mmCIF file of C-alpha atoms in Angstrom:
data_model
loop_
_atom_site.group_PDB
_atom_site.id
_atom_site.type_symbol
_atom_site.label_atom_id
_atom_site.label_comp_id
_atom_site.label_asym_id
_atom_site.label_seq_id
_atom_site.Cartn_x
_atom_site.Cartn_y
_atom_site.Cartn_z
ATOM 1 C CA UNK A 275 91.750 -2.120 98.191
ATOM 2 C CA UNK A 276 90.231 -4.786 100.473
ATOM 3 C CA UNK A 277 89.973 -2.352 103.374
ATOM 4 C CA UNK A 278 93.674 -1.592 103.622
ATOM 5 C CA UNK A 279 96.186 0.720 101.973
ATOM 6 C CA UNK A 280 96.411 1.001 98.192
ATOM 7 C CA UNK A 281 98.558 -1.400 96.205
ATOM 8 C CA UNK A 282 101.121 1.331 95.369
ATOM 9 C CA UNK A 283 101.691 2.007 99.075
ATOM 10 C CA UNK A 284 102.377 -1.673 99.661
ATOM 11 C CA UNK A 285 104.876 -1.677 96.829
ATOM 12 C CA UNK A 286 106.832 1.153 98.483
ATOM 13 C CA UNK A 287 106.744 -0.574 101.867
ATOM 14 C CA UNK A 288 108.033 -3.813 100.348
ATOM 15 C CA UNK A 289 110.883 -2.084 98.557
ATOM 16 C CA UNK A 290 111.982 0.055 101.525
ATOM 17 C CA UNK A 291 110.974 -1.868 104.628
ATOM 18 C CA UNK A 292 113.209 -4.942 104.612
ATOM 19 C CA UNK A 293 112.316 -8.551 105.552
ATOM 20 C CA UNK A 294 110.658 -7.718 108.890
ATOM 21 C CA UNK A 295 108.324 -5.244 107.281
ATOM 22 C CA UNK A 296 107.629 -7.660 104.446
ATOM 23 C CA UNK A 297 106.689 -10.387 106.953
ATOM 24 C CA UNK A 298 104.251 -8.024 108.656
ATOM 25 C CA UNK A 299 102.773 -6.913 105.369
ATOM 26 C CA UNK A 300 102.316 -10.486 104.126
ATOM 27 C CA UNK A 301 100.433 -11.613 107.202
ATOM 28 C CA UNK A 302 98.327 -8.439 107.283
ATOM 29 C CA UNK A 303 97.482 -8.697 103.604
ATOM 30 C CA UNK A 304 96.528 -12.382 103.842
ATOM 31 C CA UNK A 305 94.403 -11.707 106.915
ATOM 32 C CA UNK A 306 92.602 -8.818 105.224
ATOM 33 C CA UNK A 307 91.934 -10.903 102.111
ATOM 34 C CA UNK A 308 90.644 -13.858 104.145
ATOM 35 C CA UNK A 309 88.264 -11.545 106.013
ATOM 36 C CA UNK A 310 87.083 -9.889 102.808
ATOM 37 C CA UNK A 311 84.732 -12.673 101.774
ATOM 38 C CA UNK A 312 84.228 -13.056 98.050
ATOM 39 C CA UNK A 313 86.380 -10.444 96.260
ATOM 40 C CA UNK A 314 85.618 -8.720 92.989
ATOM 41 C CA UNK A 315 87.701 -9.562 89.926
ATOM 42 C CA UNK A 316 89.884 -6.413 90.201
ATOM 43 C CA UNK A 317 90.478 -7.081 93.907
ATOM 44 C CA UNK A 318 91.444 -10.674 93.204
ATOM 45 C CA UNK A 319 93.881 -9.605 90.488
ATOM 46 C CA UNK A 320 95.461 -6.935 92.700
ATOM 47 C CA UNK A 321 95.852 -9.247 95.672
ATOM 48 C CA UNK A 322 97.255 -12.029 93.498
ATOM 49 C CA UNK A 323 99.938 -9.621 92.185
ATOM 50 C CA UNK A 324 100.689 -8.458 95.733
ATOM 51 C CA UNK A 325 100.873 -11.960 97.227
ATOM 52 C CA UNK A 326 103.039 -13.200 94.376
ATOM 53 C CA UNK A 327 105.491 -10.394 95.220
ATOM 54 C CA UNK A 328 105.354 -10.771 99.014
ATOM 55 C CA UNK A 329 105.681 -14.550 99.501
ATOM 56 C CA UNK A 330 109.169 -14.968 97.938
ATOM 57 C CA UNK A 331 110.562 -12.017 99.952
ATOM 58 C CA UNK A 332 109.146 -12.991 103.370
ATOM 59 C CA UNK A 333 110.787 -15.301 105.916
ATOM 60 C CA UNK A 334 109.875 -19.000 106.101
ATOM 61 C CA UNK A 335 107.767 -18.710 109.271
ATOM 62 C CA UNK A 336 105.872 -15.721 107.902
ATOM 63 C CA UNK A 337 105.248 -17.564 104.623
ATOM 64 C CA UNK A 338 103.817 -20.571 106.497
ATOM 65 C CA UNK A 339 101.620 -18.369 108.696
ATOM 66 C CA UNK A 340 100.479 -16.234 105.783
ATOM 67 C CA UNK A 341 99.643 -19.340 103.719
ATOM 68 C CA UNK A 342 97.639 -20.842 106.611
ATOM 69 C CA UNK A 343 95.634 -17.615 106.918
ATOM 70 C CA UNK A 344 95.176 -17.336 103.172
ATOM 71 C CA UNK A 345 93.997 -20.943 103.015
ATOM 72 C CA UNK A 346 90.889 -19.939 104.988
ATOM 73 C CA UNK A 347 89.803 -17.409 102.334
ATOM 74 C CA UNK A 348 86.451 -17.939 100.649
ATOM 75 C CA UNK A 349 87.874 -17.704 97.141
ATOM 76 C CA UNK A 350 91.318 -18.491 95.791
ATOM 77 C CA UNK A 351 92.575 -18.369 92.231
ATOM 78 C CA UNK A 352 94.780 -21.249 90.983
ATOM 79 C CA UNK A 353 97.812 -18.978 91.472
ATOM 80 C CA UNK A 354 96.852 -18.254 95.089
ATOM 81 C CA UNK A 355 96.167 -21.960 95.697
ATOM 82 C CA UNK A 356 99.654 -22.662 94.431
ATOM 83 C CA UNK A 357 101.137 -20.153 96.886
ATOM 84 C CA UNK A 358 99.258 -21.775 99.754
ATOM 85 C CA UNK A 359 100.317 -25.294 98.769
ATOM 86 C CA UNK A 360 103.963 -24.261 98.349
ATOM 87 C CA UNK A 361 104.289 -22.429 101.658
ATOM 88 C CA UNK A 362 101.739 -23.818 104.135
ATOM 89 C CA UNK A 363 104.021 -26.611 105.306
ATOM 90 C CA UNK A 364 102.617 -29.108 107.826
ATOM 91 C CA UNK A 365 99.129 -27.554 107.618
ATOM 92 C CA UNK A 366 98.746 -28.683 104.000
ATOM 93 C CA UNK A 367 96.353 -31.551 104.786
ATOM 94 C CA UNK A 368 94.132 -29.268 106.852
ATOM 95 C CA UNK A 369 93.927 -26.873 103.917
ATOM 96 C CA UNK A 370 93.170 -29.629 101.401
ATOM 97 C CA UNK A 371 90.452 -31.045 103.611
ATOM 98 C CA UNK A 372 88.740 -27.736 104.403
ATOM 99 C CA UNK A 373 89.023 -25.879 101.099
ATOM 100 C CA UNK A 374 85.604 -25.320 99.550
ATOM 101 C CA UNK A 375 87.083 -25.568 96.053
ATOM 102 C CA UNK A 376 90.368 -26.791 94.640
ATOM 103 C CA UNK A 377 91.437 -26.405 91.037
ATOM 104 C CA UNK A 378 92.418 -29.420 88.986
ATOM 105 C CA UNK A 379 95.999 -28.145 88.371
ATOM 106 C CA UNK A 380 96.546 -27.805 92.127
ATOM 107 C CA UNK A 381 95.343 -31.365 92.767
ATOM 108 C CA UNK A 382 97.457 -32.770 89.966
ATOM 109 C CA UNK A 383 100.538 -30.924 91.242
ATOM 110 C CA UNK A 384 100.057 -32.402 94.741
ATOM 111 C CA UNK A 385 99.616 -35.921 93.364
ATOM 112 C CA UNK A 386 102.752 -35.461 91.226
ATOM 113 C CA UNK A 387 104.743 -34.912 94.430
ATOM 114 C CA UNK A 388 103.707 -38.428 95.526
ATOM 115 C CA UNK A 389 102.800 -37.041 98.941
ATOM 116 C CA UNK A 390 100.725 -40.040 100.061
ATOM 117 C CA UNK A 391 99.164 -38.321 103.060
ATOM 118 C CA UNK A 392 98.047 -35.307 101.011
ATOM 119 C CA UNK A 393 96.848 -37.506 98.152
ATOM 120 C CA UNK A 394 94.719 -39.531 100.594
ATOM 121 C CA UNK A 395 93.049 -36.307 101.733
ATOM 122 C CA UNK A 396 92.343 -35.421 98.102
ATOM 123 C CA UNK A 397 90.912 -38.914 97.551
ATOM 124 C CA UNK A 398 88.277 -38.146 100.195
ATOM 125 C CA UNK A 399 86.974 -35.021 98.435
ATOM 126 C CA UNK A 400 83.715 -35.002 96.497
ATOM 127 C CA UNK A 401 84.860 -32.652 93.705
ATOM 128 C CA UNK A 402 87.393 -34.852 91.920
ATOM 129 C CA UNK A 403 87.577 -34.693 88.132
ATOM 130 C CA UNK A 404 88.134 -37.799 86.015
ATOM 131 C CA UNK A 405 91.713 -36.707 85.354
ATOM 132 C CA UNK A 406 92.455 -36.384 89.077
ATOM 133 C CA UNK A 407 90.692 -39.673 89.839
ATOM 134 C CA UNK A 408 92.724 -41.494 87.212
ATOM 135 C CA UNK A 409 95.959 -40.207 88.710
ATOM 136 C CA UNK A 410 94.881 -41.153 92.245
ATOM 137 C CA UNK A 411 94.024 -44.697 91.144
ATOM 138 C CA UNK A 412 97.490 -44.952 89.582
ATOM 139 C CA UNK A 413 99.116 -44.401 92.977
ATOM 140 C CA UNK A 414 100.347 -47.594 94.595
ATOM 141 C CA UNK A 415 99.257 -46.630 98.099
ATOM 142 C CA UNK A 416 96.976 -48.423 100.547
ATOM 143 C CA UNK A 417 96.220 -45.154 102.304
ATOM 144 C CA UNK A 418 94.977 -43.586 99.085
ATOM 145 C CA UNK A 419 92.898 -46.647 98.146
ATOM 146 C CA UNK A 420 91.301 -46.712 101.601
ATOM 147 C CA UNK A 421 90.184 -43.122 101.087
ATOM 148 C CA UNK A 422 88.911 -43.889 97.584
ATOM 149 C CA UNK A 423 86.976 -46.922 98.844
ATOM 150 C CA UNK A 424 85.250 -44.796 101.495
ATOM 151 C CA UNK A 425 84.415 -41.916 99.128
ATOM 152 C CA UNK A 426 80.751 -42.413 98.225
ATOM 153 C CA UNK A 427 80.940 -39.680 95.575
ATOM 154 C CA UNK A 428 83.090 -42.012 93.448
ATOM 155 C CA UNK A 429 80.936 -44.426 91.456
ATOM 156 C CA UNK A 430 82.644 -47.856 91.406
ATOM 157 C CA UNK A 431 82.442 -48.897 87.777
ATOM 158 C CA UNK A 432 84.724 -49.782 84.906
ATOM 159 C CA UNK A 433 88.429 -49.544 85.636
ATOM 160 C CA UNK A 434 87.733 -47.979 89.052
ATOM 161 C CA UNK A 435 85.630 -50.988 90.067
ATOM 162 C CA UNK A 436 88.363 -53.401 88.992
ATOM 163 C CA UNK A 437 91.042 -51.455 90.856
ATOM 164 C CA UNK A 438 89.001 -51.321 94.069
ATOM 165 C CA UNK A 439 88.162 -55.034 93.885
ATOM 166 C CA UNK A 440 91.831 -55.950 93.453
ATOM 167 C CA UNK A 441 92.828 -53.659 96.311
ATOM 168 C CA UNK A 442 90.233 -55.295 98.584
ATOM 169 C CA UNK A 443 91.988 -58.632 98.126
ATOM 170 C CA UNK A 444 95.204 -57.158 99.542
ATOM 171 C CA UNK A 445 93.897 -54.756 102.201
ATOM 172 C CA UNK A 446 91.156 -55.722 104.659
ATOM 173 C CA UNK A 447 90.423 -52.057 105.447
ATOM 174 C CA UNK A 448 89.582 -51.433 101.796
ATOM 175 C CA UNK A 449 87.362 -54.540 101.856
ATOM 176 C CA UNK A 450 85.592 -53.333 105.001
ATOM 177 C CA UNK A 451 84.975 -49.890 103.490
ATOM 178 C CA UNK A 452 83.572 -51.377 100.284
ATOM 179 C CA UNK A 453 81.364 -53.812 102.214
ATOM 180 C CA UNK A 454 79.598 -50.861 103.820
ATOM 181 C CA UNK A 455 78.655 -49.383 100.432
ATOM 182 C CA UNK A 456 75.311 -50.166 98.835
ATOM 183 C CA UNK A 457 76.612 -49.306 95.357
ATOM 184 C CA UNK A 458 79.411 -51.893 95.398
ATOM 185 C CA UNK A 459 78.804 -55.498 94.361
ATOM 186 C CA UNK A 460 79.653 -57.372 97.572
ATOM 187 C CA UNK A 461 80.216 -60.580 95.591
ATOM 188 C CA UNK A 462 83.526 -59.076 94.434
ATOM 189 C CA UNK A 463 84.711 -59.204 98.056
ATOM 190 C CA UNK A 464 84.700 -63.011 98.080
ATOM 191 C CA UNK A 465 88.530 -63.327 98.312
ATOM 192 C CA UNK A 466 88.450 -61.058 101.388
ATOM 193 C CA UNK A 467 85.579 -63.034 102.960
ATOM 194 C CA UNK A 468 87.515 -64.094 106.064
ATOM 195 C CA UNK A 469 88.739 -60.539 106.727
ATOM 196 C CA UNK A 470 85.190 -59.185 106.987
ATOM 197 C CA UNK A 471 82.854 -58.834 109.941
ATOM 198 C CA UNK A 472 80.085 -61.364 110.548
ATOM 199 C CA UNK A 473 77.437 -59.102 109.018
ATOM 200 C CA UNK A 474 79.578 -58.337 105.978
ATOM 201 C CA UNK A 475 80.269 -62.044 105.359
ATOM 202 C CA UNK A 476 76.542 -62.606 105.198
ATOM 203 C CA UNK A 477 76.267 -59.634 102.851
ATOM 204 C CA UNK A 478 78.774 -61.274 100.490
ATOM 205 C CA UNK A 479 76.701 -64.470 100.475
ATOM 206 C CA UNK A 480 73.493 -62.525 99.824
ATOM 207 C CA UNK A 481 75.158 -60.899 96.818
ATOM 208 C CA UNK A 482 75.051 -64.338 95.151
ATOM 209 C CA UNK A 483 71.287 -64.751 95.688
ATOM 210 C CA UNK A 484 69.214 -65.287 92.529
ATOM 211 C CA UNK A 485 72.362 -64.997 90.466
ATOM 212 C CA UNK A 486 73.947 -67.046 87.731
ATOM 213 C CA UNK A 487 77.692 -67.587 88.014
ATOM 214 C CA UNK A 488 80.350 -68.963 85.674
ATOM 215 C CA UNK A 489 81.134 -72.645 86.055
ATOM 216 C CA UNK A 490 83.373 -73.099 89.093
ATOM 217 C CA UNK A 491 86.490 -75.268 88.687
ATOM 218 C CA UNK A 492 85.583 -77.142 91.874
ATOM 219 C CA UNK A 493 82.111 -78.037 90.568
ATOM 220 C CA UNK A 494 83.100 -81.417 89.109
ATOM 221 C CA UNK A 495 84.703 -82.499 92.372
ATOM 222 C CA UNK A 496 81.589 -81.505 94.290
ATOM 223 C CA UNK A 497 79.308 -83.382 91.888
ATOM 224 C CA UNK A 498 81.240 -86.570 92.541
ATOM 225 C CA UNK A 499 80.750 -86.196 96.297
ATOM 226 C CA UNK A 500 77.127 -85.080 96.504
ATOM 227 C CA UNK A 501 75.944 -88.679 96.334
ATOM 228 C CA UNK A 502 77.184 -88.929 99.940
ATOM 229 C CA UNK A 503 75.377 -85.781 101.021
ATOM 230 C CA UNK A 504 73.516 -87.398 103.892
ATOM 231 C CA UNK A 505 76.706 -89.011 105.202
ATOM 232 C CA UNK A 506 78.510 -85.662 105.043
ATOM 233 C CA UNK A 507 75.901 -83.830 107.109
ATOM 234 C CA UNK A 508 75.703 -86.700 109.589
ATOM 235 C CA UNK A 509 79.489 -86.734 110.032
ATOM 236 C CA UNK A 510 79.639 -82.968 110.499
ATOM 237 C CA UNK A 511 76.791 -83.058 113.019
ATOM 238 C CA UNK A 512 78.585 -85.695 115.065
ATOM 239 C CA UNK A 513 81.957 -83.918 114.988
ATOM 240 C CA UNK A 514 80.493 -80.526 115.884
ATOM 241 C CA UNK A 515 78.275 -81.955 118.627
ATOM 242 C CA UNK A 516 81.376 -83.505 120.235
ATOM 243 C CA UNK A 517 83.355 -80.305 119.617
ATOM 244 C CA UNK A 518 85.954 -82.174 117.552
ATOM 245 C CA UNK A 519 86.774 -79.174 115.413
ATOM 246 C CA UNK A 520 90.325 -80.268 114.488
ATOM 247 C CA UNK A 521 88.754 -83.307 112.826
ATOM 248 C CA UNK A 522 86.237 -81.051 111.087
ATOM 249 C CA UNK A 523 89.221 -79.097 109.766
ATOM 250 C CA UNK A 524 90.792 -82.235 108.280
ATOM 251 C CA UNK A 525 87.495 -83.397 106.772
ATOM 252 C CA UNK A 526 86.843 -80.028 105.138
ATOM 253 C CA UNK A 527 90.395 -79.903 103.805
ATOM 254 C CA UNK A 528 89.937 -83.291 102.154
ATOM 255 C CA UNK A 529 86.584 -82.335 100.648
ATOM 256 C CA UNK A 530 87.273 -78.807 99.456
ATOM 257 C CA UNK A 531 90.977 -78.737 98.635
ATOM 258 C CA UNK A 532 91.360 -75.600 100.734
ATOM 259 C CA UNK A 533 94.457 -75.414 102.918
ATOM 260 C CA UNK A 534 94.128 -76.481 106.561
ATOM 261 C CA UNK A 535 94.522 -72.947 107.890
ATOM 262 C CA UNK A 536 91.464 -71.824 105.928
ATOM 263 C CA UNK A 537 89.526 -74.950 106.878
ATOM 264 C CA UNK A 538 90.439 -74.329 110.506
ATOM 265 C CA UNK A 539 88.897 -70.865 110.227
ATOM 266 C CA UNK A 540 85.725 -72.409 108.827
ATOM 267 C CA UNK A 541 85.587 -75.077 111.526
ATOM 268 C CA UNK A 542 85.957 -72.506 114.307
ATOM 269 C CA UNK A 543 83.635 -69.892 112.777
ATOM 270 C CA UNK A 544 80.820 -69.808 115.354
ATOM 271 C CA UNK A 545 78.744 -67.468 113.161
ATOM 272 C CA UNK A 546 78.219 -70.233 110.603
ATOM 273 C CA UNK A 547 78.635 -68.013 107.527
ATOM 274 C CA UNK A 548 81.659 -69.775 106.057
ATOM 275 C CA UNK A 549 80.271 -73.222 106.959
ATOM 276 C CA UNK A 550 77.038 -72.313 105.189
ATOM 277 C CA UNK A 551 79.035 -71.761 101.976
ATOM 278 C CA UNK A 552 80.476 -75.282 102.223
ATOM 279 C CA UNK A 553 77.145 -76.915 103.055
ATOM 280 C CA UNK A 554 75.248 -75.181 100.272
ATOM 281 C CA UNK A 555 78.020 -75.778 97.741
ATOM 282 C CA UNK A 556 77.694 -79.486 98.417
ATOM 283 C CA UNK A 557 73.945 -79.299 97.844
ATOM 284 C CA UNK A 558 72.657 -79.436 101.414
ATOM 285 C CA UNK A 559 69.012 -78.502 101.855
ATOM 286 C CA UNK A 560 67.815 -76.039 104.476
ATOM 287 C CA UNK A 561 66.584 -78.882 106.681
ATOM 288 C CA UNK A 562 69.882 -80.808 106.734
ATOM 289 C CA UNK A 563 72.068 -77.730 106.636
ATOM 290 C CA UNK A 564 70.361 -76.107 109.613
ATOM 291 C CA UNK A 565 70.869 -79.223 111.682
ATOM 292 C CA UNK A 566 74.616 -78.915 111.131
ATOM 293 C CA UNK A 567 74.645 -75.163 111.741
ATOM 294 C CA UNK A 568 72.767 -75.531 115.024
ATOM 295 C CA UNK A 569 75.598 -77.695 116.340
ATOM 296 C CA UNK A 570 78.392 -75.585 114.867
ATOM 297 C CA UNK A 571 77.256 -72.091 115.762
ATOM 298 C CA UNK A 572 76.546 -69.955 118.784
ATOM 299 C CA UNK A 573 73.534 -67.660 118.602
ATOM 300 C CA UNK A 574 72.592 -67.202 122.211
ATOM 301 C CA UNK A 575 71.108 -63.715 121.795
ATOM 302 C CA UNK A 576 68.759 -64.396 118.896
ATOM 303 C CA UNK A 577 69.165 -67.988 117.875
ATOM 304 C CA UNK A 578 65.874 -68.374 116.016
ATOM 305 C CA UNK A 579 66.372 -65.271 113.877
ATOM 306 C CA UNK A 580 69.916 -66.291 112.983
ATOM 307 C CA UNK A 581 68.703 -69.700 111.883
ATOM 308 C CA UNK A 582 65.874 -68.079 109.949
ATOM 309 C CA UNK A 583 68.404 -65.948 108.085
ATOM 310 C CA UNK A 584 70.343 -69.061 107.109
ATOM 311 C CA UNK A 585 67.127 -70.770 106.060
ATOM 312 C CA UNK A 586 66.436 -67.823 103.759
ATOM 313 C CA UNK A 587 69.900 -68.106 102.268
ATOM 314 C CA UNK A 588 69.441 -71.834 101.630
ATOM 315 C CA UNK A 589 66.378 -70.928 99.574
ATOM 316 C CA UNK A 590 67.852 -67.983 97.690
ATOM 317 C CA UNK A 591 71.426 -69.073 97.014
ATOM 318 C CA UNK A 592 72.165 -71.889 94.570
ATOM 319 C CA UNK A 593 74.761 -74.632 95.184
ATOM 320 C CA UNK A 594 76.516 -73.562 91.974
ATOM 321 C CA UNK A 595 77.012 -70.008 93.190
ATOM 322 C CA UNK A 596 78.455 -71.192 96.507
ATOM 323 C CA UNK A 597 80.786 -73.515 94.631
ATOM 324 C CA UNK A 598 81.906 -70.454 92.702
ATOM 325 C CA UNK A 599 82.473 -68.621 95.995
ATOM 326 C CA UNK A 600 84.601 -71.536 97.216
ATOM 327 C CA UNK A 601 86.622 -71.386 94.016
ATOM 328 C CA UNK A 602 87.160 -67.668 94.683
ATOM 329 C CA UNK A 603 88.645 -68.614 98.068
ATOM 330 C CA UNK A 604 91.001 -70.926 96.210
ATOM 331 C CA UNK A 605 91.954 -68.183 93.746
ATOM 332 C CA UNK A 606 90.688 -70.144 90.753
ATOM 333 C CA UNK A 607 88.278 -67.632 89.226
ATOM 334 C CA UNK A 608 88.282 -64.084 87.906
ATOM 335 C CA UNK A 609 85.566 -62.419 89.945
ATOM 336 C CA UNK A 610 85.315 -59.498 87.549
ATOM 337 C CA UNK A 611 83.433 -61.847 85.208
ATOM 338 C CA UNK A 612 80.467 -61.251 87.501
ATOM 339 C CA UNK A 613 80.178 -57.784 85.923
ATOM 340 C CA UNK A 614 78.971 -59.335 82.676
ATOM 341 C CA UNK A 615 75.242 -58.817 82.054
ATOM 342 C CA UNK A 616 74.470 -62.536 82.182
ATOM 343 C CA UNK A 617 75.855 -62.777 85.727
ATOM 344 C CA UNK A 618 74.138 -59.747 87.213
ATOM 345 C CA UNK A 619 71.863 -60.582 90.161
ATOM 346 C CA UNK A 620 68.201 -61.124 89.359
ATOM 347 C CA UNK A 621 66.302 -58.902 91.799
ATOM 348 C CA UNK A 622 62.741 -59.076 90.538
ATOM 349 C CA UNK A 623 60.353 -60.063 93.330
ATOM 350 C CA UNK A 624 58.789 -63.434 92.794
ATOM 351 C CA UNK A 625 55.123 -64.074 93.691
ATOM 352 C CA UNK A 626 55.780 -67.777 94.039
ATOM 353 C CA UNK A 627 58.808 -67.863 96.294
ATOM 354 C CA UNK A 628 58.929 -65.707 99.432
ATOM 355 C CA UNK A 629 62.068 -63.627 99.815
ATOM 356 C CA UNK A 630 62.290 -64.007 103.569
ATOM 357 C CA UNK A 631 61.790 -66.723 106.139
ATOM 358 C CA UNK A 632 60.692 -65.486 109.529
ATOM 359 C CA UNK A 633 62.150 -66.687 112.794
ATOM 360 C CA UNK A 634 59.266 -69.129 113.396
ATOM 361 C CA UNK A 635 59.660 -70.672 109.945
ATOM 362 C CA UNK A 636 58.532 -74.322 109.752
ATOM 363 C CA UNK A 637 61.953 -75.217 108.310
ATOM 364 C CA UNK A 638 63.687 -73.789 111.355
ATOM 365 C CA UNK A 639 61.211 -75.293 113.792
ATOM 366 C CA UNK A 640 61.496 -78.723 112.153
ATOM 367 C CA UNK A 641 65.290 -78.633 112.354
ATOM 368 C CA UNK A 642 65.254 -77.667 116.046
ATOM 369 C CA UNK A 643 62.564 -80.239 116.839
ATOM 370 C CA UNK A 644 64.542 -82.960 115.068
ATOM 371 C CA UNK A 645 67.601 -82.113 117.111
ATOM 372 C CA UNK A 646 65.664 -82.184 120.363
ATOM 373 C CA UNK A 647 64.464 -85.700 119.498
ATOM 374 C CA UNK A 648 68.019 -86.772 118.751
ATOM 375 C CA UNK A 649 69.097 -85.304 122.061
ATOM 376 C CA UNK A 650 72.473 -84.042 120.909
ATOM 377 C CA UNK A 651 73.867 -80.992 122.698
ATOM 378 C CA UNK A 652 74.604 -77.935 120.547
ATOM 379 C CA UNK A 653 78.207 -76.745 120.461
ATOM 380 C CA UNK A 654 78.935 -73.517 122.313
#
């Protein structure tokens, strides 16, 4: 069988050879099976009976070595998988990562051990059943959730979507992994906005484009203050031009109700993404908003394109949706409401309104020209 001595011969050697002989036989048998390729059904049955007899009788080091060799085999039955998992020791994660196939019982048994490291490896596999997925999502482990968030074979919907969105609020690495996915609604990452990269913050804002949102709790407060919109933009322009960011922090705290630490982050955010949310929530137009952003941001490498991107966002994102985003920062809304059909983004291309504004957009040029006439230096 399998290119080595018949099963009966092995039985005699096991019974009469002692532990040392058993160790040698186990390693030799596992090596021969691993080299065999895909075995026939009778060969698999014979080797399974042999391995089941050899592993308990061999020494610990031989069991670990034999399991590591066996783990490289092309085909393993659930019983052989179980032998590998039980005896492979510190090489378990390597086996779980490299195995072409793993049975559901084996995965469930590993998860039941609450071995976080091994479970995280399983969470990265692309052959997970719904039963295994459900058990992985029940684990209270950041390491496991980071692996699940990065696994593009897992479709984020239903209970899985809710679990990932909640995890993103508590773990910035989960939020970063989800932000890189095209199949995840970036709007659900609003509470983790300040933990994301510059590009991912913009992606969160874009997720609110052409989209209805539930009424934000902060909306009434904003409506009472929008009558002083021009005064707000003028005050922000002056403070940013003089680099008086601590005063910007206090002003934003008074207007938004956000704590001063958060407002300080907004005031010192030289990318302008978080400030854009505030400006648009308070109803600023592209013309007025860009004048503030020019003073507040630093875009030395590609200033015109960055401003053009913001101009596009002013046109595509409604004040109501940015107010909702602000309320998400304050923890006042349940973002999972955005999964309702009435709040899904409207993505149909409009023939009336362009979807993009190029770098030489008249809106951008007018804002820059107005600033040059004013003669106020942009903040660095």
